[in-house]
Short mmCIF file of C-alpha atoms in Angstrom, two decimals:
data_model
loop_
_atom_site.label_atom_id
_atom_site.label_comp_id
_atom_site.label_asym_id
_atom_site.label_seq_id
_atom_site.Cartn_x
_atom_site.Cartn_y
_atom_site.Cartn_z
CA MET A 52 106.47 133.56 117.65
CA SER A 53 106.87 129.83 117.34
CA GLN A 54 104.74 129.35 114.24
CA ALA A 55 105.18 130.88 110.83
CA HIS A 56 103.03 133.82 109.86
CA THR A 57 102.73 136.61 107.35
CA ALA A 58 101.84 140.26 107.54
CA GLY A 59 98.91 141.86 105.77
CA GLY A 60 97.14 145.11 105.02
CA GLU A 61 94.92 146.93 107.50
CA ASN A 62 91.93 147.69 105.33
CA HIS A 63 90.91 144.40 103.84
CA ASN A 64 89.30 141.93 106.21
CA TYR A 65 86.54 139.33 106.38
CA LEU A 66 83.94 141.89 107.43
CA ASN A 67 84.40 144.22 104.46
CA HIS A 68 85.36 141.59 101.88
CA GLU A 69 81.73 141.65 100.75
CA LYS A 70 78.97 143.99 101.82
CA GLY A 71 75.22 143.80 102.26
CA LEU A 72 72.77 141.45 103.95
CA TRP A 73 72.74 139.07 100.99
CA SER A 74 76.50 138.61 101.24
CA TRP A 75 76.00 137.42 104.83
CA LEU A 76 73.08 135.12 104.04
CA THR A 77 75.04 133.43 101.25
CA THR A 78 78.51 133.54 102.74
CA VAL A 79 80.65 130.43 102.97
CA ASP A 80 83.32 132.17 105.07
CA HIS A 81 83.61 130.18 108.29
CA LYS A 82 84.20 133.36 110.30
CA ARG A 83 80.99 135.00 109.14
CA ILE A 84 79.04 131.79 109.68
CA GLY A 85 80.48 131.66 113.21
CA LEU A 86 79.20 135.17 113.86
CA MET A 87 75.78 134.25 112.45
CA TYR A 88 75.66 131.41 114.96
CA PHE A 89 76.66 133.89 117.68
CA ILE A 90 73.78 136.23 116.87
CA ALA A 91 71.27 133.38 116.82
CA ILE A 92 72.59 131.78 120.01
CA ALA A 93 72.66 135.13 121.82
CA LEU A 94 68.99 135.71 120.95
CA PHE A 95 68.03 132.22 122.11
CA PHE A 96 70.04 132.74 125.29
CA LEU A 97 68.05 135.91 125.96
CA VAL A 98 64.75 134.04 125.51
CA GLY A 99 65.88 131.03 127.57
CA GLY A 100 67.21 133.36 130.25
CA ILE A 101 63.90 135.22 130.48
CA PHE A 102 62.07 131.92 131.03
CA ALA A 103 64.63 131.02 133.73
CA LEU A 104 63.96 134.30 135.54
CA LEU A 105 60.21 133.70 135.29
CA VAL A 106 60.57 130.19 136.74
CA ARG A 107 62.70 131.46 139.61
CA PHE A 108 60.30 134.35 140.26
CA GLU A 109 57.40 131.92 140.49
CA LEU A 110 59.36 129.93 143.11
CA ILE A 111 60.22 132.93 145.29
CA ALA A 112 57.32 131.98 147.60
CA PRO A 113 55.05 128.97 148.15
CA GLY A 114 51.79 128.94 146.22
CA LYS A 115 50.96 130.98 143.16
CA THR A 116 53.18 134.02 142.64
CA LEU A 117 52.96 134.79 138.94
CA VAL A 118 51.42 131.96 136.87
CA ASP A 119 49.45 128.75 137.34
CA ALA A 120 51.03 125.29 137.48
CA GLY A 121 50.41 124.47 133.81
CA THR A 122 52.07 127.66 132.61
CA TYR A 123 54.96 127.09 135.02
CA ASN A 124 55.57 123.67 133.44
CA LYS A 125 55.64 125.23 129.98
CA PHE A 126 58.08 127.96 131.11
CA MET A 127 60.33 125.29 132.64
CA THR A 128 60.24 123.18 129.46
CA LEU A 129 61.03 126.13 127.22
CA HIS A 130 63.88 127.24 129.46
CA GLY A 131 65.41 123.76 129.43
CA ALA A 132 64.87 122.97 125.75
CA ILE A 133 66.11 126.36 124.53
CA MET A 134 69.16 126.42 126.78
CA VAL A 135 70.20 122.82 126.02
CA PHE A 136 69.43 122.45 122.30
CA MET A 137 69.81 126.06 121.10
CA VAL A 138 72.44 127.57 123.39
CA ILE A 139 74.78 125.26 125.29
CA ILE A 140 75.16 122.39 122.80
CA PRO A 141 75.83 124.60 119.73
CA GLY A 142 77.33 127.52 121.70
CA ILE A 143 81.08 127.01 121.68
CA PRO A 144 81.49 124.56 118.74
CA ALA A 145 79.23 126.38 116.29
CA PHE A 146 80.32 129.91 117.20
CA LEU A 147 83.91 129.90 118.50
CA GLY A 148 84.72 126.57 116.83
CA ASN A 149 83.53 127.69 113.43
CA PHE A 150 85.41 130.95 113.71
CA PHE A 151 88.73 129.67 115.03
CA LEU A 152 89.23 125.97 114.27
CA PRO A 153 90.23 126.47 110.61
CA ILE A 154 92.55 129.34 111.53
CA MET A 155 94.15 127.41 114.37
CA VAL A 156 95.08 124.55 112.06
CA GLY A 157 96.36 126.96 109.39
CA ALA A 158 93.51 126.47 106.89
CA LYS A 159 91.69 129.02 104.78
CA ASP A 160 88.28 127.57 105.63
CA VAL A 161 86.57 124.39 106.78
CA ALA A 162 86.66 121.35 104.52
CA PHE A 163 83.08 121.82 103.27
CA PRO A 164 82.19 125.53 103.34
CA ARG A 165 78.79 125.15 101.65
CA LEU A 166 77.86 122.35 104.03
CA ASN A 167 78.86 124.67 106.86
CA LEU A 168 76.37 127.30 105.68
CA THR A 169 73.76 124.60 105.19
CA SER A 170 74.20 123.47 108.78
CA TRP A 171 73.43 127.03 109.97
CA TYR A 172 70.19 127.10 107.96
CA VAL A 173 69.27 123.63 109.25
CA PHE A 174 69.93 124.81 112.81
CA MET A 175 67.75 127.88 112.31
CA LEU A 176 64.98 125.77 110.76
CA GLY A 177 65.00 123.44 113.76
CA ALA A 178 65.01 126.35 116.20
CA ILE A 179 62.09 128.03 114.44
CA LEU A 180 60.10 124.78 114.51
CA ALA A 181 60.78 124.40 118.23
CA VAL A 182 59.70 127.97 118.95
CA LEU A 183 56.55 127.43 116.87
CA SER A 184 55.41 124.98 119.55
CA LEU A 185 54.51 128.09 121.54
CA THR A 186 51.73 128.80 119.07
CA MET A 187 50.34 125.27 119.54
CA GLY A 188 49.74 125.48 123.25
CA GLY A 189 53.34 125.10 124.37
CA VAL A 190 55.05 121.99 125.76
CA ASP A 191 54.98 120.92 129.41
CA THR A 192 57.06 117.73 129.31
CA GLY A 193 60.39 119.11 130.44
CA TRP A 194 63.36 119.07 128.05
CA THR A 195 63.73 115.28 128.46
CA PHE A 196 60.36 114.51 126.78
CA TYR A 197 59.88 111.50 129.06
CA THR A 198 57.34 108.94 127.91
CA PRO A 199 54.52 108.07 128.33
CA TYR A 200 53.62 111.61 129.45
CA SER A 201 55.03 113.22 126.28
CA ILE A 202 52.86 110.85 124.21
CA ARG A 203 49.64 111.61 126.03
CA THR A 204 49.86 115.31 126.91
CA SER A 205 48.36 117.96 124.66
CA GLY A 206 50.22 120.90 123.11
CA GLY A 207 52.95 121.23 120.53
CA VAL A 208 55.09 118.25 121.53
CA VAL A 209 55.45 116.94 117.97
CA ILE A 210 56.64 120.23 116.49
CA MET A 211 59.06 120.74 119.40
CA VAL A 212 60.47 117.22 118.94
CA VAL A 213 60.77 117.72 115.17
CA GLY A 214 62.70 120.93 115.90
CA ALA A 215 65.11 119.06 118.19
CA PHE A 216 65.53 116.35 115.52
CA VAL A 217 66.38 118.93 112.84
CA MET A 218 68.85 120.73 115.12
CA GLY A 219 70.52 117.37 115.72
CA MET A 220 71.14 117.09 111.97
CA SER A 221 72.89 120.46 112.07
CA SER A 222 75.08 119.21 114.90
CA ILE A 223 76.10 116.15 112.87
CA LEU A 224 77.00 118.25 109.81
CA THR A 225 79.14 120.57 111.93
CA GLY A 226 80.91 117.62 113.56
CA LEU A 227 81.62 116.04 110.17
CA ASN A 228 83.08 119.29 108.87
CA PHE A 229 85.39 119.66 111.88
CA ILE A 230 86.71 116.09 111.70
CA VAL A 231 87.53 116.32 107.99
CA THR A 232 89.06 119.79 108.42
CA VAL A 233 91.38 118.60 111.18
CA HIS A 234 92.49 115.55 109.20
CA LYS A 235 92.80 117.09 105.74
CA LEU A 236 93.50 120.82 106.01
CA ARG A 237 96.19 121.16 108.66
CA ALA A 238 99.06 123.41 107.58
CA PRO A 239 102.39 121.80 106.61
CA GLY A 240 104.28 120.84 109.75
CA MET A 241 101.18 120.89 111.97
CA THR A 242 101.08 117.33 113.19
CA MET A 243 98.24 116.13 115.40
CA MET A 244 100.48 116.72 118.41
CA ARG A 245 100.96 120.36 117.40
CA ILE A 246 97.32 121.36 117.07
CA PRO A 247 96.02 123.62 119.85
CA LEU A 248 94.13 121.98 122.68
CA PHE A 249 90.96 123.87 121.74
CA VAL A 250 91.08 121.99 118.43
CA TRP A 251 91.63 118.69 120.24
CA ALA A 252 88.55 119.42 122.33
CA LEU A 253 86.44 120.26 119.27
CA TYR A 254 87.71 117.16 117.49
CA SER A 255 86.70 114.93 120.41
CA THR A 256 83.35 116.69 120.58
CA ALA A 257 82.77 116.12 116.88
CA ILE A 258 83.25 112.37 117.36
CA ILE A 259 80.49 112.36 119.98
CA GLN A 260 78.26 114.47 117.75
CA MET A 261 78.69 112.04 114.88
CA LEU A 262 78.13 108.85 116.89
CA ALA A 263 75.58 109.81 119.55
CA THR A 264 73.27 112.30 117.86
CA PRO A 265 71.73 109.76 115.43
CA VAL A 266 70.51 107.73 118.43
CA LEU A 267 68.60 110.74 119.75
CA GLY A 268 67.24 111.42 116.26
CA ILE A 269 65.88 107.87 115.94
CA THR A 270 64.41 108.05 119.45
CA LEU A 271 62.61 111.28 118.67
CA LEU A 272 61.27 109.84 115.42
CA LEU A 273 59.94 106.82 117.33
CA LEU A 274 58.27 109.16 119.82
CA ILE A 275 56.61 111.05 116.96
CA ALA A 276 55.50 107.76 115.36
CA GLU A 277 53.93 106.62 118.60
CA ARG A 278 52.19 109.91 119.23
CA VAL A 279 50.92 110.38 115.66
CA LEU A 280 50.37 106.80 114.48
CA GLY A 281 49.68 105.06 117.79
CA VAL A 282 52.50 102.57 117.33
CA GLY A 283 53.30 100.91 120.66
CA ILE A 284 56.95 101.55 121.48
CA PHE A 285 57.24 103.45 124.74
CA ASP A 286 53.67 103.65 126.08
CA PRO A 287 52.69 100.69 128.33
CA LYS A 288 49.07 101.10 127.26
CA LEU A 289 50.14 100.25 123.72
CA GLY A 290 52.50 97.47 124.79
CA GLY A 291 55.56 99.69 124.88
CA ASP A 292 58.26 100.21 127.50
CA PRO A 293 58.86 103.74 128.90
CA VAL A 294 62.24 102.73 130.34
CA LEU A 295 63.40 101.93 126.79
CA PHE A 296 62.91 105.62 125.97
CA GLN A 297 65.11 106.55 128.90
CA HIS A 298 67.86 104.19 127.72
CA PHE A 299 67.78 105.71 124.22
CA PHE A 300 67.49 109.27 125.48
CA TRP A 301 70.37 109.09 127.96
CA PHE A 302 72.60 107.12 125.57
CA TYR A 303 72.71 110.41 123.66
CA SER A 304 72.10 112.91 126.39
CA HIS A 305 74.91 111.94 128.71
CA PRO A 306 77.52 112.12 125.93
CA ALA A 307 75.76 115.39 125.06
CA VAL A 308 76.97 116.69 128.41
CA TYR A 309 80.47 116.31 127.01
CA ILE A 310 79.42 117.90 123.72
CA MET A 311 78.83 120.92 125.95
CA VAL A 312 81.75 120.56 128.36
CA LEU A 313 84.67 119.40 126.17
CA PRO A 314 84.73 122.57 124.03
CA ALA A 315 84.58 124.59 127.25
CA MET A 316 87.61 122.68 128.52
CA GLY A 317 89.36 123.49 125.26
CA VAL A 318 88.74 127.20 125.79
CA ILE A 319 90.09 126.96 129.34
CA SER A 320 93.30 125.32 128.08
CA GLU A 321 93.88 128.31 125.78
CA LEU A 322 93.13 130.87 128.50
CA VAL A 323 95.23 129.24 131.21
CA THR A 324 98.38 128.98 129.10
CA THR A 325 98.05 132.45 127.56
CA PHE A 326 97.39 134.28 130.83
CA SER A 327 100.00 132.26 132.73
CA ARG A 328 102.63 133.09 130.10
CA LYS A 329 103.77 129.53 130.34
CA THR A 330 103.87 126.44 128.17
CA ILE A 331 100.91 124.32 129.14
CA PHE A 332 101.74 121.49 131.49
CA GLY A 333 100.96 118.03 130.14
CA TYR A 334 99.84 118.86 126.59
CA THR A 335 99.68 115.19 125.58
CA ALA A 336 97.75 114.19 128.70
CA ILE A 337 95.17 116.95 128.15
CA ALA A 338 94.79 116.05 124.48
CA TYR A 339 94.30 112.35 125.11
CA SER A 340 92.06 112.96 128.12
CA SER A 341 89.62 114.70 125.74
CA LEU A 342 89.46 111.53 123.67
CA ALA A 343 89.18 109.42 126.83
CA ILE A 344 86.23 111.47 128.10
CA ALA A 345 84.55 111.16 124.69
CA ALA A 346 85.02 107.37 124.71
CA VAL A 347 83.90 106.74 128.30
CA SER A 348 80.89 109.03 127.91
CA PHE A 349 79.16 106.34 125.82
CA PHE A 350 79.12 103.85 128.71
CA VAL A 351 77.66 105.84 131.61
CA TRP A 352 74.07 106.59 130.61
CA GLY A 353 72.65 104.09 133.12
CA HIS A 354 73.53 106.28 136.10
CA HIS A 355 70.50 108.41 135.21
CA MET A 356 68.33 105.34 135.84
CA PHE A 357 69.48 103.91 139.15
CA VAL A 358 65.90 103.97 140.49
CA SER A 359 64.37 102.48 137.34
CA SER A 360 63.99 98.76 136.76
CA GLN A 361 67.61 98.05 135.84
CA SER A 362 69.38 95.30 137.78
CA ASP A 363 71.66 95.83 140.76
CA PHE A 364 74.60 94.54 138.72
CA ALA A 365 73.91 97.07 135.97
CA GLY A 366 73.64 99.81 138.57
CA ILE A 367 76.98 98.89 140.14
CA MET A 368 78.73 98.75 136.74
CA PHE A 369 77.33 102.10 135.62
CA SER A 370 78.36 103.57 138.98
CA ILE A 371 81.96 102.36 138.62
CA ILE A 372 82.28 103.52 135.01
CA THR A 373 80.79 106.92 135.84
CA VAL A 374 83.31 107.45 138.61
CA PHE A 375 86.02 106.57 136.07
CA VAL A 376 85.04 109.63 134.00
CA GLY A 377 86.46 111.68 136.84
CA VAL A 378 89.98 110.45 136.04
CA PRO A 379 90.56 112.18 132.66
CA THR A 380 88.67 115.21 133.97
CA ALA A 381 90.94 115.41 137.00
CA ILE A 382 93.97 115.11 134.70
CA LYS A 383 92.85 118.27 132.92
CA VAL A 384 92.25 120.19 136.15
CA PHE A 385 95.62 119.10 137.55
CA ASN A 386 97.43 120.20 134.40
CA TRP A 387 95.71 123.59 134.37
CA VAL A 388 96.70 124.21 137.97
CA ALA A 389 100.24 122.98 137.27
CA THR A 390 100.43 125.39 134.34
CA MET A 391 99.54 128.31 136.58
CA TYR A 392 102.05 127.22 139.20
CA LYS A 393 105.06 129.56 138.98
CA GLY A 394 103.55 131.15 135.88
CA SER A 395 103.27 134.92 135.32
CA VAL A 396 99.52 134.86 135.88
CA ARG A 397 97.57 137.93 134.69
CA LEU A 398 94.06 138.34 136.02
CA ASP A 399 92.53 139.91 132.92
CA SER A 400 88.82 139.30 132.43
CA PRO A 401 89.19 136.13 130.28
CA MET A 402 91.40 134.60 132.99
CA LEU A 403 88.90 135.53 135.69
CA TYR A 404 86.28 133.59 133.75
CA ALA A 405 88.72 130.67 133.45
CA LEU A 406 89.24 130.67 137.22
CA GLY A 407 85.48 130.88 137.67
CA PHE A 408 85.17 127.81 135.47
CA LEU A 409 87.70 125.90 137.57
CA PHE A 410 85.90 126.71 140.82
CA LEU A 411 82.37 126.04 139.65
CA PHE A 412 83.16 123.04 137.47
CA SER A 413 85.08 121.43 140.32
CA ILE A 414 82.01 121.69 142.55
CA GLY A 415 79.89 120.29 139.73
CA GLY A 416 82.38 117.45 139.20
CA VAL A 417 82.61 116.48 142.87
CA THR A 418 78.84 116.47 143.27
CA GLY A 419 78.69 114.41 140.08
CA ILE A 420 80.80 111.75 141.76
CA MET A 421 78.37 111.84 144.68
CA LEU A 422 75.45 111.29 142.31
CA ALA A 423 77.32 108.46 140.60
CA THR A 424 77.38 106.60 143.91
CA LEU A 425 74.40 104.24 144.08
CA GLY A 426 73.36 104.83 147.69
CA MET A 427 73.63 108.63 147.58
CA ASN A 428 71.93 108.78 144.22
CA VAL A 429 68.82 107.13 145.60
CA HIS A 430 68.59 109.83 148.29
CA PHE A 431 69.25 112.74 145.93
CA HIS A 432 67.35 111.38 142.93
CA ASP A 433 64.98 113.93 141.36
CA THR A 434 65.70 116.52 144.03
CA TYR A 435 67.11 120.02 143.72
CA PHE A 436 70.54 118.56 144.44
CA VAL A 437 70.49 117.27 140.85
CA VAL A 438 69.39 120.67 139.56
CA ALA A 439 72.27 122.37 141.37
CA HIS A 440 74.82 119.78 140.16
CA PHE A 441 73.57 120.03 136.58
CA HIS A 442 73.80 123.83 136.59
CA TYR A 443 77.24 123.90 138.21
CA VAL A 444 78.50 121.76 135.33
CA MET A 445 76.45 123.13 132.45
CA VAL A 446 76.05 126.79 133.37
CA GLY A 447 78.96 127.29 135.73
CA GLY A 448 81.25 125.31 133.49
CA VAL A 449 80.13 125.97 129.95
CA LEU A 450 78.94 129.56 130.21
CA MET A 451 81.99 130.67 132.20
CA ALA A 452 84.22 129.25 129.46
CA PHE A 453 81.93 130.68 126.77
CA MET A 454 82.14 134.18 128.25
CA GLY A 455 85.88 133.85 128.82
CA GLY A 456 86.33 132.76 125.22
CA ILE A 457 84.30 135.68 123.90
CA PHE A 458 86.28 138.27 125.86
CA TYR A 459 89.54 136.53 124.90
CA TRP A 460 88.87 136.40 121.16
CA PHE A 461 86.74 139.55 120.92
CA PRO A 462 89.73 141.65 119.68
CA LYS A 463 90.42 139.14 116.91
CA MET A 464 86.75 138.85 115.88
CA PHE A 465 85.84 142.53 115.94
CA GLY A 466 89.11 144.47 116.09
CA LYS A 467 88.09 146.30 119.27
CA MET A 468 88.93 145.89 122.96
CA CYS A 469 86.18 145.49 125.51
CA HIS A 470 86.31 147.81 128.52
CA GLU A 471 88.28 145.72 131.00
CA GLY A 472 86.56 147.18 134.05
CA MET A 473 83.09 146.37 132.75
CA ALA A 474 84.18 142.88 131.75
CA ARG A 475 85.53 142.21 135.25
CA ILE A 476 82.38 143.58 136.89
CA SER A 477 80.25 141.31 134.68
CA TRP A 478 82.36 138.34 135.84
CA ALA A 479 81.89 139.30 139.49
CA PHE A 480 78.11 139.56 139.14
CA ILE A 481 77.80 136.28 137.22
CA PHE A 482 80.14 134.38 139.55
CA ILE A 483 78.57 135.65 142.77
CA GLY A 484 75.03 135.44 141.41
CA PHE A 485 75.58 131.90 140.24
CA ASN A 486 76.66 130.70 143.67
CA VAL A 487 73.85 132.60 145.39
CA THR A 488 71.37 130.97 143.02
CA PHE A 489 72.49 127.39 142.93
CA PHE A 490 74.39 126.59 146.13
CA PRO A 491 71.20 126.84 148.23
CA GLN A 492 69.70 124.28 145.87
CA PHE A 493 72.21 121.69 147.08
CA ILE A 494 70.81 122.21 150.56
CA LEU A 495 67.22 122.16 149.31
CA GLY A 496 67.93 118.87 147.57
CA ALA A 497 69.51 117.37 150.66
CA MET A 498 66.40 118.47 152.58
CA GLY A 499 64.29 116.57 150.07
CA MET A 500 62.77 119.27 147.88
CA PRO A 501 61.78 117.59 144.59
CA ARG A 502 62.80 119.25 141.35
CA ARG A 503 60.34 120.52 138.71
CA TYR A 504 57.58 121.05 141.32
CA TYR A 505 55.40 124.14 141.06
CA ASP A 506 54.84 124.47 144.81
CA TYR A 507 56.68 123.59 147.99
CA ILE A 508 56.28 123.49 151.77
CA PRO A 509 57.07 126.62 153.87
CA GLU A 510 60.30 125.05 155.23
CA TYR A 511 61.91 125.58 151.81
CA HIS A 512 60.87 129.24 151.53
CA SER A 513 63.98 131.13 152.69
CA LEU A 514 66.42 129.16 150.53
CA ASN A 515 64.17 129.59 147.50
CA GLN A 516 64.08 133.34 148.16
CA ILE A 517 67.89 133.47 148.20
CA SER A 518 68.03 131.39 145.02
CA THR A 519 65.66 133.72 143.19
CA ILE A 520 67.60 136.83 144.26
CA GLY A 521 70.74 135.15 142.95
CA SER A 522 69.10 134.72 139.54
CA TRP A 523 68.59 138.48 139.37
CA ILE A 524 72.31 139.02 140.11
CA ILE A 525 73.25 136.62 137.30
CA GLY A 526 70.92 138.43 134.90
CA THR A 527 72.55 141.74 135.86
CA GLY A 528 75.97 140.26 135.16
CA PHE A 529 75.03 139.14 131.65
CA LEU A 530 73.43 142.54 131.00
CA ILE A 531 76.68 144.28 131.97
CA ALA A 532 78.62 141.93 129.69
CA LEU A 533 76.26 142.74 126.82
CA ILE A 534 76.70 146.47 127.42
CA ALA A 535 80.48 146.01 127.51
CA MET A 536 80.42 144.30 124.11
CA ILE A 537 78.09 146.81 122.50
CA HIS A 538 80.18 149.66 123.93
CA ALA A 539 83.32 148.05 122.51
CA LEU A 540 81.76 147.71 119.05
CA ILE A 541 80.65 151.35 119.02
CA ALA A 542 83.38 153.19 120.91
CA GLY A 543 85.94 150.57 121.91
CA GLU A 544 89.66 151.11 121.65
CA LYS A 545 91.19 149.58 118.54
CA ALA A 546 92.83 146.29 119.37
CA SER A 547 96.40 145.44 118.54
CA LYS A 548 97.04 142.36 116.49
CA ASN A 549 97.88 140.19 119.51
CA PRO A 550 96.75 142.02 122.67
CA TRP A 551 97.05 139.04 125.04
CA GLY A 552 100.34 137.67 123.71
CA GLY A 553 98.84 134.40 122.50
CA LYS A 554 100.99 131.88 120.65
CA THR A 555 98.44 130.03 118.55
CA LEU A 556 97.91 130.78 114.85
CA GLU A 557 94.74 132.87 115.13
CA TRP A 558 96.84 135.74 116.49
CA TYR A 559 99.07 135.69 113.41
CA THR A 560 96.57 135.80 110.55
CA ASP A 561 97.04 138.26 107.73
CA GLY A 562 95.15 141.46 108.46
CA ASP A 563 95.57 143.83 111.37
CA PRO A 564 93.86 142.98 113.64
CA LEU A 565 90.90 141.44 111.79
CA PRO A 566 91.76 138.41 109.66
CA ILE A 567 91.39 138.66 105.91
CA HIS A 568 88.78 136.72 103.92
CA GLU A 569 90.75 133.47 103.71
CA ASN A 570 92.83 134.03 106.85
CA PHE A 571 96.27 133.68 105.28
CA LYS A 572 97.74 135.00 102.04
CA GLU A 573 100.05 132.02 102.13
CA ILE A 574 99.49 128.87 104.12
CA PRO A 575 101.91 129.02 107.09
CA VAL A 576 104.55 126.38 107.71
CA ILE A 577 104.56 125.15 111.30
CA THR A 578 107.86 124.45 112.98
CA ALA A 579 106.96 124.13 116.67
CA GLY A 580 104.16 123.46 119.13
CA PRO A 581 101.35 125.90 119.89
CA TYR A 582 102.42 127.06 123.36
CA GLU A 583 106.13 127.77 123.16
CA TYR A 584 106.54 130.42 125.86
CA ARG A 585 110.09 129.41 126.70
#
């Protein structure tokens, strides 16, 4: 081991430190709060996933299959809003980040434990408000809430937008906690260039959360003001400008893509080095590329609006800057591949998910460059090509890393090993199902099928059928993964303290294998980097 650690007793751990439901609802232990996020996010993922399956089932054939057009729009909105605001954005930072960031920097907790618990309650309040929109006729605007339609349509738009606003506050509080924790609570000897790359990714993400989320919050408040008070801001009928809404919305929402992706990249860095049994190649380049992606992400929002009223010059500049984002991203991919080169690669289930991430995210990245190109963007704009690209990045990228991270850290979180065969089968179903679902959508987009439409011409039928069947395969894969985890909790083999041979601090907490209440009996002293496999 390259970093100092201590040994501890087997019986005392963070799960049995206190008992009872009240102890969970009032806990300030970052590990318990992380698990509370996990439970909430898993439930929202189930709901969002069900709406996705319903949307795909409706599209299995032209015309009405299951619901009418209005209901289809509401299903699509709920799927998008739940998956973006309640699953993918909070997923890795709030769950895995909360659980492991303090441990990985050698701290006993985050800098503001009570604020951490508060952020969970704020998140739950926002989520409940958003779900309440179902009782007010639902929302049919899509997750982007584009004006002026979102101002004029009926239904529970206001309550849904208030929910998104409140969840944004939770995101800011979590980001603040992570930044202060990284700066103030690192163990002695843990310089910034010795923190794990997962922490670097969370740190970069937190910067985006702090700077970009308030813009979305203000935009949503303006939308509410216009809808409730009739103030003319975005609605042309009231003297407003709908393109202004798109500027505000995408100024947040494109950096939000990196709020989702950067933590996933951090997970992949941990998986690649651990399962290659090799010191990660280009640690400094990967760390700084996270910051570079965070910085550049604030200057690319205009590529969502190439066909709006923005000038040609603005379009060209946004196109060039967007392509530039590919540079730090490519640096990461190159370094991951270089790490695997001549490494002792083990294809355990977390590594399979990491490889799945590399494959799917690369396709998403390359098609992103295509969409950043002005001429191609005009052809693909608002077609299924965009849907496929978005899902290859967001679902293929983020969820692959999320699942890989769960299987990787499951022994440390719960003290049990998941059945490796079931975990690998779940990966196979999700990976194959994902490509069956979304690759045909690239072709549909190139053929001109518009996204978000309820109906389509017969020429698109066969590819939509394939896409819908793929969604069933994905659903089966996640069901197998859920069964594997439940089986592990009930009858899983007890995990050793460090089953994968990881080198970062979370594998050397006091407690065997579950960490104790405050992680370490004595704060460790760090004498080397996090990936010393030499």
